[in-house]
Amino acid sequence: MSIFEQHPAPLVDIRDLRVSFNGVPVVHGVDLQLRAGQCLALVGESGSGKSVTARTLVGLTGAGAQVQAQRLAFAGQDLRRLGEADWQRLRGGRIGFVMQDALGSLDPLRRVGAEVEEPLLLHTPLSAEQRRLRVLELLRQVGVPEPEVRARQYPWQLSGGLRQRALIASAIACQPRLLIADEPTTALDATVQAQILDLLEHLRARDNSLLMVSHDLAVVARLADWVAVMRHGVVVEQGSVEQILQDPQDPYTQRLLNAARAVHFQRPAVPALALVEDTVEEQPVVLEARGLHKAFVGPDGQPREVLNDVSLQLRAGQTLGVVGESGSGKSTLGRILLGLERPEQGSVHLAGQDWLALSCAQQRQARQGIQVVFQDPLASFDPRYTVLRVLTEALAQAGVPRGL
Ligand SMILES: Nc1ncnc2c1ncn2[C@@H]1O[C@H](COP(=O)(O)OP(=O)(O)OP(=O)(O)O)[C@@H](O)[C@H]1O
Ligand SMILES: [Mg+2]
C-alpha cells in the first residue's frame, strides 16, 4: 500500500509491470506511483531491474524487450499504446531523462552545445538566438565553467564529470514534468554533486517530479520523498524516506544500509597499516612519473594547462589514490601513464623502462603488464561483441590460446 493511494491520479502510475528480454523475465510485477512535485528513489543491488524499469517509462526498455503491465501511465496517458512518434514527442519534452552509462552514448561528432540544444529545437518554439542563450544558461546552471567555450567542444574533449553535467543540462532543458535520472551524480565530485542536487531540488520545488536511481544513500536521503528497494526484479520494500532509512523491514534493505554505513573510510588498523608500508618501502618502483606537463587547446585556440608538473611514484604492492575535483586532470594523468596520450614535458618509467621512448609495438607488449578500467566502461566495449568474445579476445591478446 503506498501513500499515493489517497491521490487518485499520480503523475506516474505503474501496476504489475513485467519485462522480459527474449523470453527471459527480469522484472516480475512492479508497482510504483509518483505524484507531482515528489521524488521517488529506486535503490537496490546491481541487476535488480532499476534501470530497466526506468527506461520503460521513456519507451527505451531495450532491444528484444517484451513489456506488460496492468497500468503504465504518465499524466493520465496510457504509455502501453504509444507509437515511436508519440514517444519522441514525450521524450526530452515532458519527460527528461539521464540514462545510466549515457556518457558513452553521446554522439562524438556533435558539439556539446548542439546536444543540449536538441530538446529545445524539437519541443519549443524558441528562435536560434534564444536557444543559444538558453543552452549557455543551462550549462551555467549545472556548473559547467566557461559555457561558451564548452558548448563548442565535442564530448570526448570533456572530462567525465563535465559530460555528465552536459547530459543533465540537456535533460532539464525543457523543464520536464518528470525527470528520470539513473545514477546522475556518480561521476561528480562532492562540490559539483551538491550543486546538481540543489538544481534537482529546485526543479522539484516547481512541482516537477523526479524518478531517481541511485546507489548513493546520502543522495537518496537528501532528495527522495519515497524509496522503493528492488531485488531480483521485484520491489521488496517501499515507503517514505524516513521509514526506509531509519527503520527498514526487509533484511536486504537492512544489509544495504549497514553496508553503506560500513564503507565510509574503512582502513586497516594502524599497526597493520604501518607494517604494510614498511615492507612496501623495500619493494621496487613499478611506475614513476616525473614533471608531467599537459595542455589542451580550447576551441578559442588558447592552450589550457591540465597537468602542471605532476610527479608520482608507485612501488610494488602499493595502492595510490588520485583524487581531485571534476576536470582536474585525473583521467588525463591515467592516459599518459598508460602511454595513450603524450605529455608535452616529463617522463614516465614503467618497470624501469622509459615508456615514452618505446616504439608502438614495444608499448603494446609492455601494456600487457598494465590493466585499466576506464571511467565509461560501456564506451570501451564494442557493442557487437558478446561478453564471451570480449574476454576471449583479451586473453588471446595476452597470449592465452583460444579454447582454454
Ligand atoms: N537490453 C537488455 N537485454 C537483455 N537483458 C537485459 C537488457 N537490459 C537489462 N537486462 C537485464 O535485466 C536485468 C536488470 O538489469 P538493470 O539494468 O535494470 O539492473 P539495475 O538494477 O539497473 O543494476 P545496476 O545497479 O547495476 O545499474 C539484468 O539481469 C540485466 O542483465
Ligand atoms: Mg542500472
CSV table of C-alpha atoms and ligand atoms in Angstrom, one decimal:
chain,number,residue,atom,x,y,z
A,1,MET,CA,0.0,0.0,0.0
A,2,SER,CA,1.5,3.4,-0.9
A,3,ILE,CA,0.8,6.9,0.3
A,4,PHE,CA,-0.2,7.7,-3.2
A,5,GLU,CA,-3.3,5.5,-3.0
A,6,GLN,CA,-5.1,8.5,-1.4
A,7,HIS,CA,-4.4,10.6,-4.6
A,8,PRO,CA,-6.4,9.1,-7.4
A,9,ALA,CA,-4.2,10.3,-10.3
A,10,PRO,CA,-0.5,10.1,-9.7
A,11,LEU,CA,1.8,11.6,-12.4
A,12,VAL,CA,3.4,8.2,-12.9
A,13,ASP,CA,1.3,5.0,-12.3
A,14,ILE,CA,2.9,1.6,-12.8
A,15,ARG,CA,0.9,-1.5,-11.8
A,16,ASP,CA,2.2,-5.0,-12.2
A,17,LEU,CA,5.0,-4.2,-14.7
A,18,ARG,CA,6.6,-7.2,-16.2
A,19,VAL,CA,9.6,-7.1,-18.5
A,20,SER,CA,11.3,-10.0,-20.3
A,21,PHE,CA,14.2,-10.0,-22.8
A,22,ASN,CA,13.8,-12.6,-25.5
A,23,GLY,CA,11.5,-14.6,-23.2
A,24,VAL,CA,13.7,-14.3,-20.0
A,25,PRO,CA,11.8,-12.4,-17.3
A,26,VAL,CA,13.8,-9.7,-15.5
A,27,VAL,CA,11.1,-7.5,-13.9
A,28,HIS,CA,8.4,-9.6,-12.2
A,29,GLY,CA,5.4,-7.4,-11.3
A,30,VAL,CA,6.5,-3.9,-10.1
A,31,ASP,CA,4.0,-1.4,-8.6
A,32,LEU,CA,5.2,2.2,-8.3
A,33,GLN,CA,3.4,5.6,-8.1
A,34,LEU,CA,4.9,9.0,-8.3
A,35,ARG,CA,3.0,12.3,-7.6
A,36,ALA,CA,3.7,15.7,-8.9
A,37,GLY,CA,6.4,17.5,-7.0
A,38,GLN,CA,7.7,14.3,-5.5
A,39,CYS,CA,10.9,12.4,-5.7
A,40,LEU,CA,10.9,8.6,-5.9
A,41,ALA,CA,14.2,6.9,-5.5
A,42,LEU,CA,14.8,3.3,-6.8
A,43,VAL,CA,17.6,1.6,-4.9
A,44,GLY,CA,18.8,-2.0,-4.8
A,45,GLU,CA,21.5,-4.3,-5.8
A,46,SER,CA,23.1,-4.4,-9.3
A,47,GLY,CA,21.0,-6.2,-11.8
A,48,SER,CA,17.8,-5.9,-9.8
A,49,GLY,CA,15.9,-4.2,-12.6
A,50,LYS,CA,16.1,-0.5,-11.6
A,51,SER,CA,17.3,0.8,-15.0
A,52,VAL,CA,15.0,-1.5,-17.0
A,53,THR,CA,12.0,-0.1,-15.0
A,54,ALA,CA,13.2,3.5,-15.5
A,55,ARG,CA,13.9,3.0,-19.3
A,56,THR,CA,10.4,1.5,-19.8
A,57,LEU,CA,8.9,4.9,-18.8
A,58,VAL,CA,10.5,6.5,-21.8
A,59,GLY,CA,10.0,3.7,-24.2
A,60,LEU,CA,13.6,2.7,-24.3
A,61,THR,CA,13.4,-0.6,-22.4
A,62,GLY,CA,15.9,-2.2,-24.9
A,63,ALA,CA,16.0,-4.4,-27.9
A,64,GLY,CA,14.1,-7.7,-27.6
A,65,ALA,CA,12.1,-6.4,-24.6
A,66,GLN,CA,8.5,-7.5,-24.0
A,67,VAL,CA,6.7,-5.1,-21.7
A,68,GLN,CA,3.4,-5.9,-20.0
A,69,ALA,CA,1.6,-4.0,-17.3
A,70,GLN,CA,-1.9,-3.7,-15.9
A,71,ARG,CA,-1.3,0.0,-15.9
A,72,LEU,CA,1.6,2.1,-17.3
A,73,ALA,CA,0.6,5.8,-17.3
A,74,PHE,CA,2.2,9.2,-17.3
A,75,ALA,CA,-0.1,12.2,-16.6
A,76,GLY,CA,-3.1,10.1,-17.4
A,77,GLN,CA,-1.8,8.9,-20.7
A,78,ASP,CA,-1.5,5.2,-21.4
A,79,LEU,CA,2.1,4.5,-22.3
A,80,ARG,CA,1.4,1.0,-23.4
A,81,ARG,CA,-0.2,2.2,-26.6
A,82,LEU,CA,2.3,4.7,-27.7
A,83,GLY,CA,4.0,4.5,-31.1
A,84,GLU,CA,7.5,5.7,-31.8
A,85,ALA,CA,6.3,9.2,-32.9
A,86,ASP,CA,4.4,9.6,-29.6
A,87,TRP,CA,7.4,8.6,-27.6
A,88,GLN,CA,9.5,11.1,-29.4
A,89,ARG,CA,7.1,13.9,-28.5
A,90,LEU,CA,7.2,12.9,-24.9
A,91,ARG,CA,10.9,12.1,-24.5
A,92,GLY,CA,13.1,15.1,-23.9
A,93,GLY,CA,10.0,17.3,-23.7
A,94,ARG,CA,7.6,16.4,-20.8
A,95,ILE,CA,9.9,13.6,-19.7
A,96,GLY,CA,13.6,14.4,-19.4
A,97,PHE,CA,16.0,11.6,-18.8
A,98,VAL,CA,19.6,10.9,-18.0
A,99,MET,CA,20.4,7.3,-18.7
A,100,GLN,CA,22.9,5.3,-16.8
A,101,ASP,CA,26.1,4.9,-19.0
A,102,ALA,CA,24.8,7.7,-21.2
A,103,LEU,CA,28.3,9.2,-21.1
A,104,GLY,CA,29.5,6.8,-23.7
A,105,SER,CA,26.4,7.2,-25.9
A,106,LEU,CA,27.0,10.9,-26.5
A,107,ASP,CA,27.4,11.5,-30.3
A,108,PRO,CA,31.2,12.0,-30.7
A,109,LEU,CA,30.6,14.1,-33.8
A,110,ARG,CA,28.1,16.5,-32.2
A,111,ARG,CA,29.3,19.5,-30.2
A,112,VAL,CA,28.1,19.7,-26.6
A,113,GLY,CA,26.0,22.8,-27.3
A,114,ALA,CA,24.1,21.0,-30.0
A,115,GLU,CA,23.5,18.1,-27.7
A,116,VAL,CA,21.9,20.4,-25.1
A,117,GLU,CA,20.1,22.4,-27.7
A,118,GLU,CA,18.3,19.4,-29.3
A,119,PRO,CA,15.3,19.1,-27.0
A,120,LEU,CA,14.8,22.9,-27.3
A,121,LEU,CA,14.8,22.5,-31.1
A,122,LEU,CA,12.4,19.6,-31.0
A,123,HIS,CA,10.0,20.8,-28.3
A,124,THR,CA,10.0,24.5,-28.1
A,125,PRO,CA,9.3,27.4,-30.4
A,126,LEU,CA,12.4,29.3,-29.4
A,127,SER,CA,14.4,31.1,-32.0
A,128,ALA,CA,18.1,30.1,-32.8
A,129,GLU,CA,19.4,33.0,-30.7
A,130,GLN,CA,17.0,32.3,-27.8
A,131,ARG,CA,18.1,28.6,-27.9
A,132,ARG,CA,21.8,29.7,-27.9
A,133,LEU,CA,21.3,31.8,-24.8
A,134,ARG,CA,19.3,29.1,-23.1
A,135,VAL,CA,22.0,26.5,-23.8
A,136,LEU,CA,24.6,28.8,-22.1
A,137,GLU,CA,22.2,29.4,-19.2
A,138,LEU,CA,21.6,25.6,-18.8
A,139,LEU,CA,25.3,24.8,-18.9
A,140,ARG,CA,25.9,27.5,-16.3
A,141,GLN,CA,23.1,26.1,-14.1
A,142,VAL,CA,24.7,22.7,-14.0
A,143,GLY,CA,28.1,24.1,-13.0
A,144,VAL,CA,30.0,24.0,-16.3
A,145,PRO,CA,32.7,26.6,-16.2
A,146,GLU,CA,33.2,28.7,-19.4
A,147,PRO,CA,30.0,27.6,-21.0
A,148,GLU,CA,30.7,29.5,-24.3
A,149,VAL,CA,33.9,27.5,-24.7
A,150,ARG,CA,32.5,24.2,-23.6
A,151,ALA,CA,29.4,24.4,-25.9
A,152,ARG,CA,31.7,24.5,-28.9
A,153,GLN,CA,33.7,21.4,-27.8
A,154,TYR,CA,33.0,17.7,-28.6
A,155,PRO,CA,32.1,15.3,-25.8
A,156,TRP,CA,35.4,13.5,-26.0
A,157,GLN,CA,37.1,16.8,-25.2
A,158,LEU,CA,35.3,17.0,-21.8
A,159,SER,CA,36.1,15.2,-18.6
A,160,GLY,CA,33.6,12.6,-17.4
A,161,GLY,CA,32.1,14.9,-14.8
A,162,LEU,CA,31.6,17.7,-17.4
A,163,ARG,CA,29.9,15.3,-19.8
A,164,GLN,CA,27.6,14.2,-17.0
A,165,ARG,CA,26.7,17.8,-16.3
A,166,ALA,CA,26.0,18.4,-20.0
A,167,LEU,CA,23.7,15.5,-20.1
A,168,ILE,CA,21.8,16.8,-17.1
A,169,ALA,CA,21.6,20.2,-18.8
A,170,SER,CA,20.1,18.5,-21.9
A,171,ALA,CA,17.6,16.5,-19.8
A,172,ILE,CA,16.3,19.6,-17.9
A,173,ALA,CA,16.3,21.9,-21.0
A,174,CYS,CA,12.6,21.8,-21.5
A,175,GLN,CA,11.7,21.9,-17.7
A,176,PRO,CA,10.2,18.4,-17.9
A,177,ARG,CA,7.3,17.5,-15.6
A,178,LEU,CA,9.1,14.3,-14.9
A,179,LEU,CA,12.9,13.9,-14.8
A,180,ILE,CA,14.3,10.4,-14.8
A,181,ALA,CA,17.8,10.3,-13.6
A,182,ASP,CA,19.7,7.0,-13.5
A,183,GLU,CA,22.8,7.4,-11.3
A,184,PRO,CA,23.0,11.1,-12.1
A,185,THR,CA,25.8,12.1,-9.8
A,186,THR,CA,28.2,9.1,-9.8
A,187,ALA,CA,30.9,10.8,-11.8
A,188,LEU,CA,30.8,14.0,-9.9
A,189,ASP,CA,32.9,15.3,-7.1
A,190,ALA,CA,31.3,16.4,-3.8
A,191,THR,CA,31.0,20.1,-4.7
A,192,VAL,CA,29.5,19.6,-8.1
A,193,GLN,CA,27.3,16.9,-6.8
A,194,ALA,CA,25.9,19.4,-4.2
A,195,GLN,CA,25.3,21.9,-7.0
A,196,ILE,CA,23.4,19.3,-9.1
A,197,LEU,CA,21.4,18.2,-6.1
A,198,ASP,CA,20.4,21.9,-5.4
A,199,LEU,CA,19.3,22.1,-9.0
A,200,LEU,CA,17.2,19.0,-8.8
A,201,GLU,CA,15.6,20.2,-5.6
A,202,HIS,CA,14.8,23.4,-7.3
A,203,LEU,CA,13.1,21.6,-10.2
A,204,ARG,CA,11.1,19.6,-7.8
A,205,ALA,CA,10.0,22.7,-5.8
A,206,ARG,CA,8.4,23.9,-9.0
A,207,ASP,CA,6.1,20.9,-9.0
A,208,ASN,CA,8.1,18.8,-11.3
A,209,SER,CA,8.7,15.1,-10.3
A,210,LEU,CA,11.9,13.2,-10.1
A,211,LEU,CA,12.5,9.5,-10.5
A,212,MET,CA,16.0,8.8,-9.4
A,213,VAL,CA,18.0,5.6,-9.4
A,214,SER,CA,21.0,5.8,-7.1
A,215,HIS,CA,23.4,3.6,-5.1
A,216,ASP,CA,24.2,6.6,-3.0
A,217,LEU,CA,22.1,6.6,0.1
A,218,ALA,CA,23.2,10.1,1.1
A,219,VAL,CA,21.8,11.4,-2.2
A,220,VAL,CA,18.6,9.4,-1.6
A,221,ALA,CA,18.3,10.8,1.9
A,222,ARG,CA,18.6,14.3,0.7
A,223,LEU,CA,16.2,14.2,-2.3
A,224,ALA,CA,13.7,11.4,-2.0
A,225,ASP,CA,10.3,11.5,-0.5
A,226,TRP,CA,9.6,7.9,-1.3
A,227,VAL,CA,12.0,5.0,-1.6
A,228,ALA,CA,11.5,1.7,-3.4
A,229,VAL,CA,14.0,-1.1,-2.8
A,230,MET,CA,14.4,-3.6,-5.7
A,231,ARG,CA,15.9,-7.0,-5.7
A,232,HIS,CA,15.7,-9.7,-8.4
A,233,GLY,CA,13.1,-7.8,-10.4
A,234,VAL,CA,10.7,-7.1,-7.6
A,235,VAL,CA,10.1,-4.2,-5.2
A,236,VAL,CA,10.9,-5.9,-1.9
A,237,GLU,CA,10.0,-2.8,0.2
A,238,GLN,CA,8.8,0.7,-0.3
A,239,GLY,CA,8.0,3.6,2.0
A,240,SER,CA,8.7,7.1,3.0
A,241,VAL,CA,12.4,8.0,3.0
A,242,GLU,CA,12.3,8.3,6.8
A,243,GLN,CA,10.8,4.9,7.2
A,244,ILE,CA,13.1,3.1,4.8
A,245,LEU,CA,16.4,4.8,6.0
A,246,GLN,CA,15.6,4.6,9.7
A,247,ASP,CA,13.5,1.5,10.1
A,248,PRO,CA,13.9,-0.8,7.2
A,249,GLN,CA,11.9,-4.0,7.5
A,250,ASP,CA,13.3,-6.1,4.7
A,251,PRO,CA,16.5,-8.0,5.6
A,252,TYR,CA,18.0,-7.0,2.2
A,253,THR,CA,17.4,-3.2,2.9
A,254,GLN,CA,18.9,-3.6,6.3
A,255,ARG,CA,22.1,-5.1,4.8
A,256,LEU,CA,22.2,-2.4,2.2
A,257,LEU,CA,22.1,0.3,4.9
A,258,ASN,CA,24.7,-1.5,7.1
A,259,ALA,CA,27.0,-1.8,4.1
A,260,ALA,CA,26.6,1.9,3.3
A,261,ARG,CA,27.5,2.8,6.9
A,262,ALA,CA,30.5,0.5,6.9
A,263,VAL,CA,32.0,1.7,3.7
A,264,HIS,CA,33.0,5.1,4.9
A,265,PHE,CA,36.8,5.4,5.2
A,266,GLN,CA,37.4,2.0,6.4
A,267,ARG,CA,41.1,1.3,6.7
A,268,PRO,CA,43.1,-1.5,8.3
A,269,ALA,CA,44.1,-0.9,12.0
A,270,VAL,CA,47.1,1.4,12.3
A,271,PRO,CA,49.7,-1.2,13.3
A,272,ALA,CA,48.7,-3.3,10.3
A,273,LEU,CA,49.0,-0.3,8.0
A,274,ALA,CA,52.4,0.6,9.3
A,275,LEU,CA,53.6,-2.9,8.8
A,276,VAL,CA,52.3,-2.9,5.2
A,277,GLU,CA,54.1,0.3,4.4
A,278,ASP,CA,57.4,-0.8,5.9
A,279,THR,CA,57.6,-3.8,3.7
A,280,VAL,CA,56.4,-1.8,0.7
A,281,GLU,CA,59.2,0.6,1.1
A,282,GLU,CA,61.7,-2.1,0.1
A,283,GLN,CA,59.7,-3.1,-2.9
A,284,PRO,CA,60.9,-1.9,-6.4
A,285,VAL,CA,59.4,1.1,-8.0
A,286,VAL,CA,56.9,-0.1,-10.7
A,287,LEU,CA,55.8,3.2,-12.1
A,288,GLU,CA,57.3,6.6,-11.9
A,289,ALA,CA,56.2,9.8,-13.4
A,290,ARG,CA,58.3,13.0,-13.3
A,291,GLY,CA,57.4,16.5,-14.1
A,292,LEU,CA,54.5,15.8,-16.3
A,293,HIS,CA,53.0,18.8,-18.2
A,294,LYS,CA,50.0,18.6,-20.5
A,295,ALA,CA,47.8,21.2,-22.1
A,296,PHE,CA,44.9,21.0,-24.4
A,297,VAL,CA,44.0,23.7,-27.0
A,298,GLY,CA,40.5,25.0,-26.4
A,299,PRO,CA,38.1,26.0,-29.2
A,300,ASP,CA,39.2,29.6,-28.8
A,301,GLY,CA,42.7,28.5,-29.8
A,302,GLN,CA,44.1,29.1,-26.3
A,303,PRO,CA,46.0,26.3,-24.6
A,304,ARG,CA,44.6,25.2,-21.2
A,305,GLU,CA,47.0,23.6,-18.8
A,306,VAL,CA,45.7,20.3,-17.5
A,307,LEU,CA,48.7,18.9,-15.8
A,308,ASN,CA,51.4,21.2,-14.3
A,309,ASP,CA,54.5,19.4,-13.1
A,310,VAL,CA,52.9,16.2,-11.8
A,311,SER,CA,55.2,13.5,-10.3
A,312,LEU,CA,54.4,10.3,-8.6
A,313,GLN,CA,55.9,7.0,-7.7
A,314,LEU,CA,54.3,3.7,-7.2
A,315,ARG,CA,56.0,0.7,-5.6
A,316,ALA,CA,55.1,-3.0,-6.0
A,317,GLY,CA,52.2,-3.8,-3.7
A,318,GLN,CA,51.2,-0.2,-3.2
A,319,THR,CA,47.9,1.4,-4.0
A,320,LEU,CA,47.9,5.1,-4.9
A,321,GLY,CA,44.7,7.1,-4.8
A,322,VAL,CA,44.4,10.1,-7.2
A,323,VAL,CA,41.7,12.4,-6.1
A,324,GLY,CA,40.6,15.8,-7.2
A,325,GLU,CA,37.7,17.8,-8.5
A,326,SER,CA,36.0,17.1,-11.7
A,327,GLY,CA,38.1,18.2,-14.7
A,328,SER,CA,41.3,18.5,-12.6
A,329,GLY,CA,43.2,16.0,-14.9
A,330,LYS,CA,42.9,12.7,-13.2
A,331,SER,CA,41.9,10.7,-16.2
A,332,THR,CA,44.4,12.6,-18.4
A,333,LEU,CA,47.1,11.6,-16.0
A,334,GLY,CA,45.9,8.0,-16.2
A,335,ARG,CA,46.0,8.0,-20.0
A,336,ILE,CA,49.6,9.4,-20.0
A,337,LEU,CA,50.7,6.7,-17.6
A,338,LEU,CA,49.2,4.1,-20.0
A,339,GLY,CA,51.0,5.6,-22.9
A,340,LEU,CA,47.7,6.5,-24.6
A,341,GLU,CA,48.5,10.2,-24.5
A,342,ARG,CA,51.8,12.0,-24.7
A,343,PRO,CA,52.8,14.7,-22.2
A,344,GLU,CA,54.5,17.9,-23.5
A,345,GLN,CA,57.1,17.5,-20.9
A,346,GLY,CA,58.1,15.0,-18.3
A,347,SER,CA,58.8,11.3,-18.2
A,348,VAL,CA,57.1,8.0,-17.3
A,349,HIS,CA,59.1,5.0,-16.4
A,350,LEU,CA,57.4,1.6,-16.2
A,351,ALA,CA,59.4,-1.1,-14.5
A,352,GLY,CA,62.5,1.0,-15.2
A,353,GLN,CA,61.8,1.4,-18.9
A,354,ASP,CA,61.2,4.8,-20.4
A,355,TRP,CA,57.6,4.4,-21.6
A,356,LEU,CA,57.7,7.4,-23.9
A,357,ALA,CA,60.8,6.2,-25.7
A,358,LEU,CA,59.3,2.8,-26.7
A,359,SER,CA,58.0,2.1,-30.1
A,360,CYS,CA,54.3,1.4,-30.6
A,361,ALA,CA,55.0,-2.3,-30.9
A,362,GLN,CA,57.1,-2.3,-27.7
A,363,GLN,CA,54.4,-0.2,-25.9
A,364,ARG,CA,51.7,-2.8,-26.9
A,365,GLN,CA,53.9,-5.5,-25.5
A,366,ALA,CA,54.5,-3.6,-22.3
A,367,ARG,CA,50.8,-2.8,-21.9
A,368,GLN,CA,50.1,-6.4,-21.1
A,369,GLY,CA,51.5,-5.7,-17.7
A,370,ILE,CA,49.0,-2.9,-17.0
A,371,GLN,CA,45.3,-3.2,-16.9
A,372,VAL,CA,42.9,-0.4,-16.9
A,373,VAL,CA,39.2,0.0,-16.0
A,374,PHE,CA,38.0,3.1,-17.9
A,375,GLN,CA,35.6,5.6,-16.4
A,376,ASP,CA,33.0,4.9,-19.1
A,377,PRO,CA,33.1,1.1,-19.2
A,378,LEU,CA,30.2,0.9,-21.7
A,379,ALA,CA,32.1,3.0,-24.2
A,380,SER,CA,35.2,0.8,-24.1
A,381,PHE,CA,33.3,-2.3,-25.4
A,382,ASP,CA,32.4,-3.0,-29.0
A,383,PRO,CA,28.5,-3.2,-28.8
A,384,ARG,CA,28.5,-6.0,-31.3
A,385,TYR,CA,30.7,-8.3,-29.1
A,386,THR,CA,29.3,-10.7,-26.6
A,387,VAL,CA,30.8,-10.8,-23.1
A,388,LEU,CA,32.4,-14.1,-24.0
A,389,ARG,CA,34.1,-12.6,-27.1
A,390,VAL,CA,35.4,-9.6,-25.2
A,391,LEU,CA,37.0,-11.8,-22.6
A,392,THR,CA,38.3,-14.3,-25.1
A,393,GLU,CA,40.0,-11.6,-27.2
A,394,ALA,CA,41.6,-10.1,-24.1
A,395,LEU,CA,43.0,-13.5,-23.2
A,396,ALA,CA,44.2,-14.0,-26.8
A,397,GLN,CA,45.9,-10.6,-26.7
A,398,ALA,CA,47.7,-11.8,-23.5
A,399,GLY,CA,48.9,-14.9,-25.4
A,400,VAL,CA,46.4,-17.4,-23.9
A,401,PRO,CA,45.4,-19.8,-26.7
A,402,ARG,CA,41.7,-19.9,-27.6
A,403,GLY,CA,39.6,-22.7,-26.2
A,404,LEU,CA,41.3,-22.7,-22.8
B,1,LIG,N1,18.8,-4.9,-23.2
B,1,LIG,C1,18.8,-5.9,-22.4
B,1,LIG,N2,18.8,-7.2,-22.9
B,1,LIG,C2,18.8,-8.3,-22.1
B,1,LIG,N3,18.9,-8.2,-20.8
B,1,LIG,C3,18.9,-7.0,-20.2
B,1,LIG,C4,18.9,-5.8,-21.0
B,1,LIG,N4,18.9,-4.7,-20.2
B,1,LIG,C5,18.9,-5.2,-18.9
B,1,LIG,N5,18.9,-6.6,-18.9
B,1,LIG,C6,18.9,-7.5,-17.8
B,1,LIG,O1,17.9,-7.1,-16.9
B,1,LIG,C7,18.3,-7.3,-15.5
B,1,LIG,C8,18.1,-5.9,-14.8
B,1,LIG,O2,19.0,-5.0,-15.3
B,1,LIG,P1,19.1,-3.5,-14.9
B,1,LIG,O3,19.9,-2.8,-15.8
B,1,LIG,O4,17.7,-3.0,-14.7
B,1,LIG,O5,19.7,-3.5,-13.4
B,1,LIG,P2,20.0,-2.4,-12.4
B,1,LIG,O6,19.2,-2.7,-11.2
B,1,LIG,O7,19.8,-1.1,-13.0
B,1,LIG,O8,21.5,-2.6,-12.0
B,1,LIG,P3,22.8,-1.6,-11.8
B,1,LIG,O9,22.6,-1.2,-10.4
B,1,LIG,O10,23.9,-2.5,-12.0
B,1,LIG,O11,22.6,-0.5,-12.8
B,1,LIG,C9,19.8,-7.7,-15.6
B,1,LIG,O12,19.8,-9.1,-15.4
B,1,LIG,C10,20.2,-7.3,-17.0
B,1,LIG,O13,21.2,-8.2,-17.4
B,2,MG,MG,21.2,0.4,-13.6
